[in-house]
Short mmCIF file of N, CA and C in Angstrom, two decimals:
data_model
loop_
_atom_site.label_atom_id
_atom_site.label_comp_id
_atom_site.label_asym_id
_atom_site.label_seq_id
_atom_site.Cartn_x
_atom_site.Cartn_y
_atom_site.Cartn_z
N MET F 1 -8.13 14.06 -67.99
CA MET F 1 -7.02 14.91 -67.11
C MET F 1 -7.08 13.86 -66.00
N PRO F 2 -5.81 13.30 -66.00
CA PRO F 2 -5.53 12.12 -64.78
C PRO F 2 -5.92 12.93 -63.61
N GLU F 3 -5.68 12.75 -62.38
CA GLU F 3 -6.26 13.05 -61.30
C GLU F 3 -4.97 13.22 -60.25
N ASP F 4 -4.08 14.63 -60.24
CA ASP F 4 -2.97 14.84 -59.66
C ASP F 4 -2.83 13.52 -58.44
N PRO F 5 -1.75 13.04 -58.72
CA PRO F 5 -1.20 12.10 -57.73
C PRO F 5 -0.76 12.29 -56.03
N HIS F 6 -0.13 13.76 -56.46
CA HIS F 6 0.34 14.44 -55.46
C HIS F 6 -0.41 15.40 -54.63
N GLY F 7 -1.39 15.44 -54.79
CA GLY F 7 -2.47 16.90 -54.47
C GLY F 7 -2.75 16.20 -53.21
N GLU F 8 -3.52 15.20 -52.59
CA GLU F 8 -3.64 15.30 -51.39
C GLU F 8 -2.92 15.74 -50.50
N TRP F 9 -1.55 15.11 -50.51
CA TRP F 9 -0.18 15.43 -49.74
C TRP F 9 0.19 16.58 -49.98
N THR F 10 -0.02 17.32 -51.04
CA THR F 10 0.50 19.28 -51.21
C THR F 10 -0.72 19.65 -50.26
N SER F 11 -1.62 19.26 -50.22
CA SER F 11 -2.76 19.74 -49.17
C SER F 11 -2.86 19.56 -48.12
N ARG F 12 -2.52 18.34 -47.76
CA ARG F 12 -1.82 18.15 -46.21
C ARG F 12 -0.64 19.73 -45.71
N LEU F 13 0.04 19.22 -46.78
CA LEU F 13 1.16 20.55 -46.72
C LEU F 13 0.66 21.69 -46.19
N LEU F 14 0.10 22.49 -47.12
CA LEU F 14 -0.74 23.46 -47.55
C LEU F 14 -0.83 23.71 -45.60
N SER F 15 -2.21 23.37 -45.20
CA SER F 15 -2.73 23.11 -44.15
C SER F 15 -1.78 23.04 -42.68
N LEU F 16 -0.57 22.68 -43.24
CA LEU F 16 0.33 23.17 -41.66
C LEU F 16 0.60 24.30 -41.28
N GLY F 17 0.57 25.14 -42.26
CA GLY F 17 1.24 26.76 -41.64
C GLY F 17 0.36 27.35 -43.11
N PRO F 18 0.25 28.43 -42.97
CA PRO F 18 0.15 29.84 -44.18
C PRO F 18 1.31 30.44 -44.64
N GLY F 19 2.75 29.86 -43.97
CA GLY F 19 3.50 30.37 -44.78
C GLY F 19 3.90 30.04 -45.60
N ILE F 20 3.06 28.58 -46.41
CA ILE F 20 3.89 27.88 -47.19
C ILE F 20 3.44 27.87 -49.01
N PRO F 21 4.63 28.76 -49.63
CA PRO F 21 3.65 28.44 -50.96
C PRO F 21 3.26 27.62 -51.63
N PRO F 22 1.99 27.54 -52.25
CA PRO F 22 1.45 26.26 -53.06
C PRO F 22 2.79 25.61 -53.82
N ALA F 23 3.04 26.26 -54.53
CA ALA F 23 4.72 25.75 -55.61
C ALA F 23 5.36 25.20 -55.07
N ALA F 24 5.95 25.79 -53.79
CA ALA F 24 6.97 25.30 -53.10
C ALA F 24 6.34 23.97 -52.49
N ALA F 25 5.10 23.57 -51.82
CA ALA F 25 4.29 22.51 -51.53
C ALA F 25 4.64 21.28 -52.32
N ARG F 26 4.09 21.97 -53.54
CA ARG F 26 4.00 20.80 -54.77
C ARG F 26 4.99 20.53 -54.91
N GLU F 27 6.19 20.95 -55.01
CA GLU F 27 7.69 20.64 -55.79
C GLU F 27 8.16 19.97 -54.68
N PHE F 28 7.93 20.25 -53.00
CA PHE F 28 8.73 19.17 -51.91
C PHE F 28 7.89 17.92 -52.04
N VAL F 29 6.74 18.06 -52.34
CA VAL F 29 6.20 16.73 -52.10
C VAL F 29 6.78 15.46 -53.53
N HIS F 30 6.37 16.30 -54.71
CA HIS F 30 7.32 15.75 -55.67
C HIS F 30 8.32 15.04 -55.38
N ASP F 31 9.55 15.77 -54.84
CA ASP F 31 10.59 15.52 -54.72
C ASP F 31 10.75 14.10 -53.75
N LEU F 32 10.09 14.22 -52.71
CA LEU F 32 9.97 13.67 -51.76
C LEU F 32 9.70 11.98 -52.00
N TYR F 33 8.66 11.87 -53.01
CA TYR F 33 7.96 11.19 -54.01
C TYR F 33 9.46 10.17 -54.89
N VAL F 34 9.82 11.17 -55.17
CA VAL F 34 10.61 10.76 -56.36
C VAL F 34 12.11 9.98 -55.65
N HIS F 35 12.08 10.33 -54.41
CA HIS F 35 13.31 9.64 -53.48
C HIS F 35 13.00 8.42 -52.95
N ALA F 36 11.83 8.80 -52.70
CA ALA F 36 11.10 7.69 -51.72
C ALA F 36 11.23 6.61 -53.06
N GLN F 37 10.60 6.70 -54.15
CA GLN F 37 10.21 5.87 -55.18
C GLN F 37 12.08 5.30 -55.73
N SER F 38 12.76 5.81 -55.52
CA SER F 38 14.34 5.05 -55.87
C SER F 38 14.76 4.75 -55.04
N ASP F 39 14.50 5.08 -53.53
CA ASP F 39 14.86 4.20 -52.96
C ASP F 39 13.56 2.66 -52.95
N LEU F 40 13.01 2.56 -52.92
CA LEU F 40 12.38 1.20 -53.23
C LEU F 40 12.63 0.49 -54.33
N ASP F 41 13.42 1.27 -55.32
CA ASP F 41 13.28 0.09 -55.87
C ASP F 41 15.03 0.56 -56.23
N GLU F 42 15.79 0.57 -55.44
CA GLU F 42 17.19 0.10 -54.99
C GLU F 42 16.91 -1.21 -54.49
N GLU F 43 15.60 -1.22 -52.45
CA GLU F 43 15.69 -2.10 -52.36
C GLU F 43 15.15 -3.23 -52.97
N ARG F 44 14.06 -3.24 -53.85
CA ARG F 44 13.93 -4.31 -54.71
C ARG F 44 15.03 -5.10 -55.41
N ALA F 45 16.33 -3.73 -55.96
CA ALA F 45 16.57 -4.54 -56.55
C ALA F 45 17.89 -5.23 -56.28
N GLU F 46 18.46 -4.58 -54.94
CA GLU F 46 18.94 -5.70 -53.51
C GLU F 46 18.27 -7.24 -53.41
N ALA F 47 17.00 -7.04 -53.45
CA ALA F 47 16.42 -8.29 -52.90
C ALA F 47 16.49 -9.19 -53.79
N ASP F 48 16.02 -8.71 -55.50
CA ASP F 48 16.16 -9.53 -56.60
C ASP F 48 17.41 -9.94 -56.91
N PHE F 49 18.58 -9.43 -56.01
CA PHE F 49 20.09 -10.16 -56.58
C PHE F 49 20.82 -10.64 -55.72
N GLU F 50 20.03 -10.97 -54.58
CA GLU F 50 20.31 -11.77 -53.57
C GLU F 50 19.30 -12.92 -53.75
N ARG F 51 18.29 -12.70 -54.01
CA ARG F 51 17.66 -14.14 -54.72
C ARG F 51 18.26 -14.73 -56.12
N GLU F 52 18.55 -14.40 -56.59
CA GLU F 52 19.52 -14.99 -57.82
C GLU F 52 21.05 -15.41 -57.19
N GLU F 53 21.61 -15.39 -56.41
CA GLU F 53 22.49 -15.90 -56.06
C GLU F 53 22.26 -17.00 -55.26
#
């Protein structure tokens, strides 16, 4: 079983307060990662397009 790629960040988020449900923290970290990765992909695509022109 591969190591959880979001486990460390989920743990950090959970340590910020006792009122954060673990499932909500895990979902937040996952969604944040997905959106950040999408933004990076868009930036790379734009840079590749500009280089090709």
